[in-house]
Amino acid sequence: MNNFLYQLIDIVLVLCIAPLVTGIAVKTRARLLMKKGPSVFQPYRDLLKLLRKEVTLPETASWLFRAIPYGVFAMSWLAACLVPTFSSGLWFGKAADLIAIIALLGSARFLLSLAALDPGTSFGGLGSSRESFISSLAEPAMIMIIFTLALVAKSTDLSCISSFMMSGQAGLRVSLWLALASFVLVAIAENGRIPVDNPSTHLELTMVHEAMILEYSAKYLALLEAASQLKLVLYLSLMMTIFFPFGMTSPGNEIAQLPVAILVYLAKMAMGAVILAFFESLVAKMRLFRIPSFLGAAFMLALLATLLLFVSRSL
C-alpha cells in the first residue's frame, strides 16, 4: 500500500514542482545579473495563459503535428515518474531502469523532431537538424555514464544505485566524480541550457529547441513547455538520486519519515536550480561548431571514469 501511495505522491509532485524549478532558475539568474526578474511562479501563469488561448496551426500541418505534443508530454512525465525522487523502491521503478528512462527521452525527442519537420517550415527543419546533431553527440556520453554506474553498483536499476550510494560502499571514487562532471555537461546539452542553447532567445543563429516549437501555440505549446520543464526536473532528480541520495526514504520505513524526505528533495531541487542559474550567469552561449568539443569533453570524462574502474579492479 505504501508503494502505491509513494508513487502517487511522486507522480503529482514532479508535475507540480516542474514550473517552480524553472522559475527559480530564471529568477536567480536575473538577480545575479542585477535585474529584478519575473516571479518564481511566472511559469505557472504562462502555462495557464497558453491553455486559455485559441489554437492557431500552420495550414500545411497534418494530424501528426497536433498529436505529438501529447506524446512528448506523456513520455517526459512517465520518464520523470520512473526516477526515485524522495523515496527508493517506488512502484514504477520495478518496471524500468536508467536505460528505459533514456529510451523514453530519446523517443520524445524523435517525435518532437518529426513534428518540427511536419509543416515544412525553414525554422522547424533548422531546429530539428540542430537538435539531432546535439543529441547524437550527447547520447554516447550518457551511455558511458550508465556503463560506469552499472559497473559500480552492479545494476542499472535506480533504486539499487541510490541504495548502494547511501550504504557508503561506493566511497570517494574518482570514477564517480568524473561521471558526475560528464553528467552535468550532458544534462546542460539535453535541456538546451546555456552555453549549448539559450531557452529565452528567438534569434535565428542561436535557436535550437525554440526553433522546433516556433509553430506551436496555445495548449500544444503549453504541453511542450511543460514537457521541457519536466525534463529539467528529471535530470536534476537523476543527479540527486545517483550522486547525492541523502535524505531519501523507502516504502518500508516509517511513514513519519515521508514529510522530511519530501522537504529534503524540494531543497535539493531548489539548490540545483540555483547552481544552474549561477553557472549560466558565468558563461556565454557558445557557437554551434564548438558544441562537439563541449560534448566531446563529456564523453572523454565518462570514458576515463570507466577505464579507471577497470584499472582499479585489475590492481
JSON list of N, CA and C in Angstrom, two decimals, residues 118-196:
[
{"chain": "A", "resi": 118, "resn": "ASP", "atom": "N", "xyz": [7.15, 18.50, -39.83]},
{"chain": "A", "resi": 118, "resn": "ASP", "atom": "CA", "xyz": [5.85, 18.25, -40.46]},
{"chain": "A", "resi": 118, "resn": "ASP", "atom": "C", "xyz": [5.29, 19.43, -41.24]},
{"chain": "A", "resi": 119, "resn": "PRO", "atom": "N", "xyz": [5.30, 20.68, -40.72]},
{"chain": "A", "resi": 119, "resn": "PRO", "atom": "CA", "xyz": [4.71, 21.80, -41.51]},
{"chain": "A", "resi": 119, "resn": "PRO", "atom": "C", "xyz": [5.57, 22.20, -42.71]},
{"chain": "A", "resi": 120, "resn": "GLY", "atom": "N", "xyz": [6.83, 21.76, -42.73]},
{"chain": "A", "resi": 120, "resn": "GLY", "atom": "CA", "xyz": [7.71, 22.10, -43.86]},
{"chain": "A", "resi": 120, "resn": "GLY", "atom": "C", "xyz": [8.27, 23.50, -43.80]},
{"chain": "A", "resi": 121, "resn": "THR", "atom": "N", "xyz": [8.31, 24.13, -42.62]},
{"chain": "A", "resi": 121, "resn": "THR", "atom": "CA", "xyz": [8.87, 25.47, -42.50]},
{"chain": "A", "resi": 121, "resn": "THR", "atom": "C", "xyz": [10.39, 25.40, -42.30]},
{"chain": "A", "resi": 122, "resn": "SER", "atom": "N", "xyz": [11.07, 26.51, -42.62]},
{"chain": "A", "resi": 122, "resn": "SER", "atom": "CA", "xyz": [12.53, 26.51, -42.54]},
{"chain": "A", "resi": 122, "resn": "SER", "atom": "C", "xyz": [13.02, 26.44, -41.09]},
{"chain": "A", "resi": 123, "resn": "PHE", "atom": "N", "xyz": [12.33, 27.14, -40.16]},
{"chain": "A", "resi": 123, "resn": "PHE", "atom": "CA", "xyz": [12.77, 27.14, -38.77]},
{"chain": "A", "resi": 123, "resn": "PHE", "atom": "C", "xyz": [12.64, 25.74, -38.15]},
{"chain": "A", "resi": 124, "resn": "GLY", "atom": "N", "xyz": [11.57, 25.03, -38.49]},
{"chain": "A", "resi": 124, "resn": "GLY", "atom": "CA", "xyz": [11.38, 23.68, -37.95]},
{"chain": "A", "resi": 124, "resn": "GLY", "atom": "C", "xyz": [12.49, 22.75, -38.39]},
{"chain": "A", "resi": 125, "resn": "GLY", "atom": "N", "xyz": [12.84, 22.81, -39.66]},
{"chain": "A", "resi": 125, "resn": "GLY", "atom": "CA", "xyz": [13.93, 21.97, -40.17]},
{"chain": "A", "resi": 125, "resn": "GLY", "atom": "C", "xyz": [15.27, 22.32, -39.55]},
{"chain": "A", "resi": 126, "resn": "LEU", "atom": "N", "xyz": [15.49, 23.63, -39.38]},
{"chain": "A", "resi": 126, "resn": "LEU", "atom": "CA", "xyz": [16.75, 24.10, -38.77]},
{"chain": "A", "resi": 126, "resn": "LEU", "atom": "C", "xyz": [16.87, 23.59, -37.33]},
{"chain": "A", "resi": 127, "resn": "GLY", "atom": "N", "xyz": [15.81, 23.77, -36.55]},
{"chain": "A", "resi": 127, "resn": "GLY", "atom": "CA", "xyz": [15.85, 23.33, -35.15]},
{"chain": "A", "resi": 127, "resn": "GLY", "atom": "C", "xyz": [15.95, 21.83, -35.03]},
{"chain": "A", "resi": 128, "resn": "SER", "atom": "N", "xyz": [15.23, 21.11, -35.89]},
{"chain": "A", "resi": 128, "resn": "SER", "atom": "CA", "xyz": [15.26, 19.65, -35.85]},
{"chain": "A", "resi": 128, "resn": "SER", "atom": "C", "xyz": [16.65, 19.10, -36.15]},
{"chain": "A", "resi": 129, "resn": "SER", "atom": "N", "xyz": [17.30, 19.65, -37.17]},
{"chain": "A", "resi": 129, "resn": "SER", "atom": "CA", "xyz": [18.64, 19.16, -37.53]},
{"chain": "A", "resi": 129, "resn": "SER", "atom": "C", "xyz": [19.66, 19.49, -36.42]},
{"chain": "A", "resi": 130, "resn": "ARG", "atom": "N", "xyz": [19.54, 20.67, -35.81]},
{"chain": "A", "resi": 130, "resn": "ARG", "atom": "CA", "xyz": [20.46, 21.04, -34.73]},
{"chain": "A", "resi": 130, "resn": "ARG", "atom": "C", "xyz": [20.24, 20.15, -33.49]},
{"chain": "A", "resi": 131, "resn": "GLU", "atom": "N", "xyz": [18.97, 19.89, -33.17]},
{"chain": "A", "resi": 131, "resn": "GLU", "atom": "CA", "xyz": [18.66, 19.04, -32.01]},
{"chain": "A", "resi": 131, "resn": "GLU", "atom": "C", "xyz": [19.21, 17.62, -32.22]},
{"chain": "A", "resi": 132, "resn": "SER", "atom": "N", "xyz": [19.02, 17.08, -33.45]},
{"chain": "A", "resi": 132, "resn": "SER", "atom": "CA", "xyz": [19.53, 15.73, -33.75]},
{"chain": "A", "resi": 132, "resn": "SER", "atom": "C", "xyz": [21.05, 15.70, -33.67]},
{"chain": "A", "resi": 133, "resn": "PHE", "atom": "N", "xyz": [21.68, 16.77, -34.14]},
{"chain": "A", "resi": 133, "resn": "PHE", "atom": "CA", "xyz": [23.15, 16.87, -34.11]},
{"chain": "A", "resi": 133, "resn": "PHE", "atom": "C", "xyz": [23.65, 16.84, -32.66]},
{"chain": "A", "resi": 134, "resn": "ILE", "atom": "N", "xyz": [23.02, 17.63, -31.79]},
{"chain": "A", "resi": 134, "resn": "ILE", "atom": "CA", "xyz": [23.45, 17.70, -30.38]},
{"chain": "A", "resi": 134, "resn": "ILE", "atom": "C", "xyz": [23.18, 16.37, -29.68]},
{"chain": "A", "resi": 135, "resn": "SER", "atom": "N", "xyz": [22.01, 15.79, -29.90]},
{"chain": "A", "resi": 135, "resn": "SER", "atom": "CA", "xyz": [21.69, 14.53, -29.20]},
{"chain": "A", "resi": 135, "resn": "SER", "atom": "C", "xyz": [22.58, 13.39, -29.66]},
{"chain": "A", "resi": 136, "resn": "SER", "atom": "N", "xyz": [23.00, 13.40, -30.94]},
{"chain": "A", "resi": 136, "resn": "SER", "atom": "CA", "xyz": [23.90, 12.34, -31.42]},
{"chain": "A", "resi": 136, "resn": "SER", "atom": "C", "xyz": [25.27, 12.41, -30.74]},
{"chain": "A", "resi": 137, "resn": "LEU", "atom": "N", "xyz": [25.63, 13.60, -30.24]},
{"chain": "A", "resi": 137, "resn": "LEU", "atom": "CA", "xyz": [26.89, 13.75, -29.52]},
{"chain": "A", "resi": 137, "resn": "LEU", "atom": "C", "xyz": [26.72, 13.48, -28.02]},
{"chain": "A", "resi": 138, "resn": "ALA", "atom": "N", "xyz": [25.53, 13.78, -27.50]},
{"chain": "A", "resi": 138, "resn": "ALA", "atom": "CA", "xyz": [25.29, 13.63, -26.05]},
{"chain": "A", "resi": 138, "resn": "ALA", "atom": "C", "xyz": [25.02, 12.17, -25.66]},
{"chain": "A", "resi": 139, "resn": "GLU", "atom": "N", "xyz": [24.35, 11.42, -26.53]},
{"chain": "A", "resi": 139, "resn": "GLU", "atom": "CA", "xyz": [23.94, 10.06, -26.15]},
{"chain": "A", "resi": 139, "resn": "GLU", "atom": "C", "xyz": [25.12, 9.11, -25.90]},
{"chain": "A", "resi": 140, "resn": "PRO", "atom": "N", "xyz": [26.20, 9.14, -26.71]},
{"chain": "A", "resi": 140, "resn": "PRO", "atom": "CA", "xyz": [27.34, 8.26, -26.38]},
{"chain": "A", "resi": 140, "resn": "PRO", "atom": "C", "xyz": [27.92, 8.54, -25.00]},
{"chain": "A", "resi": 141, "resn": "ALA", "atom": "N", "xyz": [28.00, 9.82, -24.62]},
{"chain": "A", "resi": 141, "resn": "ALA", "atom": "CA", "xyz": [28.50, 10.16, -23.27]},
{"chain": "A", "resi": 141, "resn": "ALA", "atom": "C", "xyz": [27.56, 9.63, -22.21]},
{"chain": "A", "resi": 142, "resn": "MET", "atom": "N", "xyz": [26.25, 9.75, -22.45]},
{"chain": "A", "resi": 142, "resn": "MET", "atom": "CA", "xyz": [25.26, 9.26, -21.46]},
{"chain": "A", "resi": 142, "resn": "MET", "atom": "C", "xyz": [25.34, 7.74, -21.33]},
{"chain": "A", "resi": 143, "resn": "ILE", "atom": "N", "xyz": [25.56, 7.05, -22.43]},
{"chain": "A", "resi": 143, "resn": "ILE", "atom": "CA", "xyz": [25.69, 5.59, -22.37]},
{"chain": "A", "resi": 143, "resn": "ILE", "atom": "C", "xyz": [26.92, 5.19, -21.56]},
{"chain": "A", "resi": 144, "resn": "MET", "atom": "N", "xyz": [28.02, 5.92, -21.73]},
{"chain": "A", "resi": 144, "resn": "MET", "atom": "CA", "xyz": [29.23, 5.63, -20.95]},
{"chain": "A", "resi": 144, "resn": "MET", "atom": "C", "xyz": [29.00, 5.90, -19.45]},
{"chain": "A", "resi": 145, "resn": "ILE", "atom": "N", "xyz": [28.23, 6.94, -19.14]},
{"chain": "A", "resi": 145, "resn": "ILE", "atom": "CA", "xyz": [27.90, 7.23, -17.73]},
{"chain": "A", "resi": 145, "resn": "ILE", "atom": "C", "xyz": [27.09, 6.07, -17.13]},
{"chain": "A", "resi": 146, "resn": "ILE", "atom": "N", "xyz": [26.09, 5.60, -17.89]},
{"chain": "A", "resi": 146, "resn": "ILE", "atom": "CA", "xyz": [25.28, 4.46, -17.42]},
{"chain": "A", "resi": 146, "resn": "ILE", "atom": "C", "xyz": [26.17, 3.24, -17.23]},
{"chain": "A", "resi": 147, "resn": "PHE", "atom": "N", "xyz": [27.09, 3.02, -18.15]},
{"chain": "A", "resi": 147, "resn": "PHE", "atom": "CA", "xyz": [28.01, 1.88, -18.07]},
{"chain": "A", "resi": 147, "resn": "PHE", "atom": "C", "xyz": [28.86, 1.97, -16.79]},
{"chain": "A", "resi": 148, "resn": "THR", "atom": "N", "xyz": [29.35, 3.18, -16.49]},
{"chain": "A", "resi": 148, "resn": "THR", "atom": "CA", "xyz": [30.16, 3.37, -15.28]},
{"chain": "A", "resi": 148, "resn": "THR", "atom": "C", "xyz": [29.35, 3.07, -14.02]},
{"chain": "A", "resi": 149, "resn": "LEU", "atom": "N", "xyz": [28.12, 3.62, -13.97]},
{"chain": "A", "resi": 149, "resn": "LEU", "atom": "CA", "xyz": [27.27, 3.41, -12.79]},
{"chain": "A", "resi": 149, "resn": "LEU", "atom": "C", "xyz": [26.89, 1.94, -12.64]},
{"chain": "A", "resi": 150, "resn": "ALA", "atom": "N", "xyz": [26.64, 1.28, -13.78]},
{"chain": "A", "resi": 150, "resn": "ALA", "atom": "CA", "xyz": [26.29, -0.14, -13.73]},
{"chain": "A", "resi": 150, "resn": "ALA", "atom": "C", "xyz": [27.46, -0.97, -13.21]},
{"chain": "A", "resi": 151, "resn": "LEU", "atom": "N", "xyz": [28.69, -0.58, -13.56]},
{"chain": "A", "resi": 151, "resn": "LEU", "atom": "CA", "xyz": [29.87, -1.31, -13.07]},
{"chain": "A", "resi": 151, "resn": "LEU", "atom": "C", "xyz": [30.07, -1.09, -11.57]},
{"chain": "A", "resi": 152, "resn": "VAL", "atom": "N", "xyz": [29.79, 0.14, -11.10]},
{"chain": "A", "resi": 152, "resn": "VAL", "atom": "CA", "xyz": [29.99, 0.45, -9.68]},
{"chain": "A", "resi": 152, "resn": "VAL", "atom": "C", "xyz": [28.92, -0.23, -8.82]},
{"chain": "A", "resi": 153, "resn": "ALA", "atom": "N", "xyz": [27.65, -0.03, -9.20]},
{"chain": "A", "resi": 153, "resn": "ALA", "atom": "CA", "xyz": [26.54, -0.55, -8.38]},
{"chain": "A", "resi": 153, "resn": "ALA", "atom": "C", "xyz": [26.08, -1.94, -8.80]},
{"chain": "A", "resi": 154, "resn": "LYS", "atom": "N", "xyz": [26.63, -2.44, -9.93]},
{"chain": "A", "resi": 154, "resn": "LYS", "atom": "CA", "xyz": [26.26, -3.76, -10.47]},
{"chain": "A", "resi": 154, "resn": "LYS", "atom": "C", "xyz": [24.76, -3.83, -10.80]},
{"chain": "A", "resi": 155, "resn": "SER", "atom": "N", "xyz": [24.21, -2.71, -11.22]},
{"chain": "A", "resi": 155, "resn": "SER", "atom": "CA", "xyz": [22.80, -2.68, -11.63]},
{"chain": "A", "resi": 155, "resn": "SER", "atom": "C", "xyz": [22.52, -1.37, -12.36]},
{"chain": "A", "resi": 156, "resn": "THR", "atom": "N", "xyz": [21.53, -1.39, -13.24]},
{"chain": "A", "resi": 156, "resn": "THR", "atom": "CA", "xyz": [21.07, -0.15, -13.86]},
{"chain": "A", "resi": 156, "resn": "THR", "atom": "C", "xyz": [19.77, 0.32, -13.23]},
{"chain": "A", "resi": 157, "resn": "ASP", "atom": "N", "xyz": [19.30, -0.43, -12.23]},
{"chain": "A", "resi": 157, "resn": "ASP", "atom": "CA", "xyz": [18.09, -0.03, -11.50]},
{"chain": "A", "resi": 157, "resn": "ASP", "atom": "C", "xyz": [18.41, 1.16, -10.60]},
{"chain": "A", "resi": 158, "resn": "LEU", "atom": "N", "xyz": [17.65, 2.23, -10.73]},
{"chain": "A", "resi": 158, "resn": "LEU", "atom": "CA", "xyz": [17.97, 3.45, -9.99]},
{"chain": "A", "resi": 158, "resn": "LEU", "atom": "C", "xyz": [17.81, 3.29, -8.48]},
{"chain": "A", "resi": 159, "resn": "SER", "atom": "N", "xyz": [16.84, 2.48, -8.06]},
{"chain": "A", "resi": 159, "resn": "SER", "atom": "CA", "xyz": [16.67, 2.24, -6.62]},
{"chain": "A", "resi": 159, "resn": "SER", "atom": "C", "xyz": [17.89, 1.52, -6.06]},
{"chain": "A", "resi": 160, "resn": "CYS", "atom": "N", "xyz": [18.41, 0.54, -6.84]},
{"chain": "A", "resi": 160, "resn": "CYS", "atom": "CA", "xyz": [19.60, -0.20, -6.40]},
{"chain": "A", "resi": 160, "resn": "CYS", "atom": "C", "xyz": [20.81, 0.74, -6.35]},
{"chain": "A", "resi": 161, "resn": "ILE", "atom": "N", "xyz": [20.93, 1.62, -7.36]},
{"chain": "A", "resi": 161, "resn": "ILE", "atom": "CA", "xyz": [22.07, 2.54, -7.41]},
{"chain": "A", "resi": 161, "resn": "ILE", "atom": "C", "xyz": [22.02, 3.50, -6.23]},
{"chain": "A", "resi": 162, "resn": "SER", "atom": "N", "xyz": [20.84, 4.09, -5.96]},
{"chain": "A", "resi": 162, "resn": "SER", "atom": "CA", "xyz": [20.74, 5.04, -4.84]},
{"chain": "A", "resi": 162, "resn": "SER", "atom": "C", "xyz": [20.96, 4.35, -3.50]},
{"chain": "A", "resi": 163, "resn": "SER", "atom": "N", "xyz": [20.46, 3.10, -3.35]},
{"chain": "A", "resi": 163, "resn": "SER", "atom": "CA", "xyz": [20.67, 2.36, -2.10]},
{"chain": "A", "resi": 163, "resn": "SER", "atom": "C", "xyz": [22.15, 2.05, -1.92]},
{"chain": "A", "resi": 164, "resn": "PHE", "atom": "N", "xyz": [22.83, 1.71, -3.02]},
{"chain": "A", "resi": 164, "resn": "PHE", "atom": "CA", "xyz": [24.27, 1.42, -2.96]},
{"chain": "A", "resi": 164, "resn": "PHE", "atom": "C", "xyz": [25.06, 2.66, -2.57]},
{"chain": "A", "resi": 165, "resn": "MET", "atom": "N", "xyz": [24.69, 3.80, -3.14]},
{"chain": "A", "resi": 165, "resn": "MET", "atom": "CA", "xyz": [25.38, 5.05, -2.81]},
{"chain": "A", "resi": 165, "resn": "MET", "atom": "C", "xyz": [25.16, 5.44, -1.36]},
{"chain": "A", "resi": 166, "resn": "MET", "atom": "N", "xyz": [23.92, 5.25, -0.87]},
{"chain": "A", "resi": 166, "resn": "MET", "atom": "CA", "xyz": [23.61, 5.61, 0.52]},
{"chain": "A", "resi": 166, "resn": "MET", "atom": "C", "xyz": [24.30, 4.68, 1.52]},
{"chain": "A", "resi": 167, "resn": "SER", "atom": "N", "xyz": [24.59, 3.46, 1.09]},
{"chain": "A", "resi": 167, "resn": "SER", "atom": "CA", "xyz": [25.21, 2.49, 2.01]},
{"chain": "A", "resi": 167, "resn": "SER", "atom": "C", "xyz": [26.67, 2.84, 2.34]},
{"chain": "A", "resi": 168, "resn": "GLY", "atom": "N", "xyz": [27.28, 3.72, 1.52]},
{"chain": "A", "resi": 168, "resn": "GLY", "atom": "CA", "xyz": [28.66, 4.11, 1.78]},
{"chain": "A", "resi": 168, "resn": "GLY", "atom": "C", "xyz": [29.68, 3.17, 1.17]},
{"chain": "A", "resi": 169, "resn": "GLN", "atom": "N", "xyz": [29.22, 2.10, 0.47]},
{"chain": "A", "resi": 169, "resn": "GLN", "atom": "CA", "xyz": [30.16, 1.14, -0.14]},
{"chain": "A", "resi": 169, "resn": "GLN", "atom": "C", "xyz": [30.92, 1.76, -1.31]},
{"chain": "A", "resi": 170, "resn": "ALA", "atom": "N", "xyz": [30.32, 2.77, -1.94]},
{"chain": "A", "resi": 170, "resn": "ALA", "atom": "CA", "xyz": [30.97, 3.36, -3.11]},
{"chain": "A", "resi": 170, "resn": "ALA", "atom": "C", "xyz": [32.22, 4.14, -2.72]},
{"chain": "A", "resi": 171, "resn": "GLY", "atom": "N", "xyz": [32.19, 4.77, -1.54]},
{"chain": "A", "resi": 171, "resn": "GLY", "atom": "CA", "xyz": [33.35, 5.54, -1.09]},
{"chain": "A", "resi": 171, "resn": "GLY", "atom": "C", "xyz": [33.58, 6.77, -1.96]},
{"chain": "A", "resi": 172, "resn": "LEU", "atom": "N", "xyz": [34.78, 7.34, -1.86]},
{"chain": "A", "resi": 172, "resn": "LEU", "atom": "CA", "xyz": [35.13, 8.54, -2.64]},
{"chain": "A", "resi": 172, "resn": "LEU", "atom": "C", "xyz": [35.90, 8.12, -3.89]},
{"chain": "A", "resi": 173, "resn": "ARG", "atom": "N", "xyz": [35.22, 7.56, -4.84]},
{"chain": "A", "resi": 173, "resn": "ARG", "atom": "CA", "xyz": [35.86, 7.08, -6.07]},
{"chain": "A", "resi": 173, "resn": "ARG", "atom": "C", "xyz": [36.03, 8.22, -7.06]},
{"chain": "A", "resi": 174, "resn": "VAL", "atom": "N", "xyz": [37.21, 8.27, -7.67]},
{"chain": "A", "resi": 174, "resn": "VAL", "atom": "CA", "xyz": [37.47, 9.28, -8.70]},
{"chain": "A", "resi": 174, "resn": "VAL", "atom": "C", "xyz": [36.53, 9.06, -9.89]},
{"chain": "A", "resi": 175, "resn": "SER", "atom": "N", "xyz": [36.25, 7.81, -10.19]},
{"chain": "A", "resi": 175, "resn": "SER", "atom": "CA", "xyz": [35.37, 7.48, -11.32]},
{"chain": "A", "resi": 175, "resn": "SER", "atom": "C", "xyz": [34.00, 8.14, -11.17]},
{"chain": "A", "resi": 176, "resn": "LEU", "atom": "N", "xyz": [33.48, 8.15, -9.95]},
{"chain": "A", "resi": 176, "resn": "LEU", "atom": "CA", "xyz": [32.15, 8.75, -9.75]},
{"chain": "A", "resi": 176, "resn": "LEU", "atom": "C", "xyz": [32.18, 10.26, -9.94]},
{"chain": "A", "resi": 177, "resn": "TRP", "atom": "N", "xyz": [33.24, 10.91, -9.50]},
{"chain": "A", "resi": 177, "resn": "TRP", "atom": "CA", "xyz": [33.35, 12.36, -9.71]},
{"chain": "A", "resi": 177, "resn": "TRP", "atom": "C", "xyz": [33.48, 12.70, -11.19]},
{"chain": "A", "resi": 178, "resn": "LEU", "atom": "N", "xyz": [34.23, 11.86, -11.92]},
{"chain": "A", "resi": 178, "resn": "LEU", "atom": "CA", "xyz": [34.33, 12.07, -13.37]},
{"chain": "A", "resi": 178, "resn": "LEU", "atom": "C", "xyz": [32.98, 11.84, -14.05]},
{"chain": "A", "resi": 179, "resn": "ALA", "atom": "N", "xyz": [32.27, 10.80, -13.60]},
{"chain": "A", "resi": 179, "resn": "ALA", "atom": "CA", "xyz": [30.93, 10.53, -14.15]},
{"chain": "A", "resi": 179, "resn": "ALA", "atom": "C", "xyz": [29.98, 11.68, -13.84]},
{"chain": "A", "resi": 180, "resn": "LEU", "atom": "N", "xyz": [30.09, 12.26, -12.63]},
{"chain": "A", "resi": 180, "resn": "LEU", "atom": "CA", "xyz": [29.24, 13.41, -12.27]},
{"chain": "A", "resi": 180, "resn": "LEU", "atom": "C", "xyz": [29.54, 14.62, -13.17]},
{"chain": "A", "resi": 181, "resn": "ALA", "atom": "N", "xyz": [30.82, 14.90, -13.40]},
{"chain": "A", "resi": 181, "resn": "ALA", "atom": "CA", "xyz": [31.19, 16.03, -14.27]},
{"chain": "A", "resi": 181, "resn": "ALA", "atom": "C", "xyz": [30.65, 15.82, -15.68]},
{"chain": "A", "resi": 182, "resn": "SER", "atom": "N", "xyz": [30.77, 14.59, -16.17]},
{"chain": "A", "resi": 182, "resn": "SER", "atom": "CA", "xyz": [30.25, 14.28, -17.51]},
{"chain": "A", "resi": 182, "resn": "SER", "atom": "C", "xyz": [28.73, 14.42, -17.54]},
{"chain": "A", "resi": 183, "resn": "PHE", "atom": "N", "xyz": [28.07, 13.95, -16.48]},
{"chain": "A", "resi": 183, "resn": "PHE", "atom": "CA", "xyz": [26.60, 14.02, -16.43]},
{"chain": "A", "resi": 183, "resn": "PHE", "atom": "C", "xyz": [26.12, 15.47, -16.45]},
{"chain": "A", "resi": 184, "resn": "VAL", "atom": "N", "xyz": [26.83, 16.35, -15.76]},
{"chain": "A", "resi": 184, "resn": "VAL", "atom": "CA", "xyz": [26.45, 17.77, -15.73]},
{"chain": "A", "resi": 184, "resn": "VAL", "atom": "C", "xyz": [26.50, 18.35, -17.15]},
{"chain": "A", "resi": 185, "resn": "LEU", "atom": "N", "xyz": [27.57, 18.05, -17.89]},
{"chain": "A", "resi": 185, "resn": "LEU", "atom": "CA", "xyz": [27.70, 18.57, -19.26]},
{"chain": "A", "resi": 185, "resn": "LEU", "atom": "C", "xyz": [26.58, 18.03, -20.16]},
{"chain": "A", "resi": 186, "resn": "VAL", "atom": "N", "xyz": [26.30, 16.73, -20.02]},
{"chain": "A", "resi": 186, "resn": "VAL", "atom": "CA", "xyz": [25.23, 16.13, -20.84]},
{"chain": "A", "resi": 186, "resn": "VAL", "atom": "C", "xyz": [23.87, 16.72, -20.47]},
{"chain": "A", "resi": 187, "resn": "ALA", "atom": "N", "xyz": [23.62, 16.92, -19.18]},
{"chain": "A", "resi": 187, "resn": "ALA", "atom": "CA", "xyz": [22.33, 17.47, -18.74]},
{"chain": "A", "resi": 187, "resn": "ALA", "atom": "C", "xyz": [22.13, 18.89, -19.28]},
{"chain": "A", "resi": 188, "resn": "ILE", "atom": "N", "xyz": [23.19, 19.69, -19.29]},
{"chain": "A", "resi": 188, "resn": "ILE", "atom": "CA", "xyz": [23.10, 21.05, -19.84]},
{"chain": "A", "resi": 188, "resn": "ILE", "atom": "C", "xyz": [22.73, 21.00, -21.33]},
{"chain": "A", "resi": 189, "resn": "ALA", "atom": "N", "xyz": [23.38, 20.10, -22.07]},
{"chain": "A", "resi": 189, "resn": "ALA", "atom": "CA", "xyz": [23.11, 19.99, -23.50]},
{"chain": "A", "resi": 189, "resn": "ALA", "atom": "C", "xyz": [21.70, 19.45, -23.76]},
{"chain": "A", "resi": 190, "resn": "GLU", "atom": "N", "xyz": [21.30, 18.43, -23.02]},
{"chain": "A", "resi": 190, "resn": "GLU", "atom": "CA", "xyz": [20.00, 17.81, -23.26]},
{"chain": "A", "resi": 190, "resn": "GLU", "atom": "C", "xyz": [18.83, 18.73, -22.91]},
{"chain": "A", "resi": 191, "resn": "ASN", "atom": "N", "xyz": [19.06, 19.64, -21.95]},
{"chain": "A", "resi": 191, "resn": "ASN", "atom": "CA", "xyz": [17.98, 20.55, -21.55]},
{"chain": "A", "resi": 191, "resn": "ASN", "atom": "C", "xyz": [18.03, 21.88, -22.29]},
{"chain": "A", "resi": 192, "resn": "GLY", "atom": "N", "xyz": [18.96, 22.01, -23.23]},
{"chain": "A", "resi": 192, "resn": "GLY", "atom": "CA", "xyz": [19.02, 23.24, -24.02]},
{"chain": "A", "resi": 192, "resn": "GLY", "atom": "C", "xyz": [19.34, 24.45, -23.19]},
{"chain": "A", "resi": 193, "resn": "ARG", "atom": "N", "xyz": [20.26, 24.31, -22.24]},
{"chain": "A", "resi": 193, "resn": "ARG", "atom": "CA", "xyz": [20.64, 25.43, -21.38]},
{"chain": "A", "resi": 193, "resn": "ARG", "atom": "C", "xyz": [21.92, 26.09, -21.88]},
{"chain": "A", "resi": 194, "resn": "ILE", "atom": "N", "xyz": [22.20, 27.29, -21.39]},
{"chain": "A", "resi": 194, "resn": "ILE", "atom": "CA", "xyz": [23.45, 27.99, -21.71]},
{"chain": "A", "resi": 194, "resn": "ILE", "atom": "C", "xyz": [24.61, 27.19, -21.16]},
{"chain": "A", "resi": 195, "resn": "PRO", "atom": "N", "xyz": [25.70, 26.94, -21.91]},
{"chain": "A", "resi": 195, "resn": "PRO", "atom": "CA", "xyz": [26.13, 27.60, -23.13]},
{"chain": "A", "resi": 195, "resn": "PRO", "atom": "C", "xyz": [25.75, 26.88, -24.44]},
{"chain": "A", "resi": 196, "resn": "VAL", "atom": "N", "xyz": [25.04, 25.73, -24.36]},
{"chain": "A", "resi": 196, "resn": "VAL", "atom": "CA", "xyz": [24.72, 24.99, -25.59]},
{"chain": "A", "resi": 196, "resn": "VAL", "atom": "C", "xyz": [23.55, 25.66, -26.32]}
]
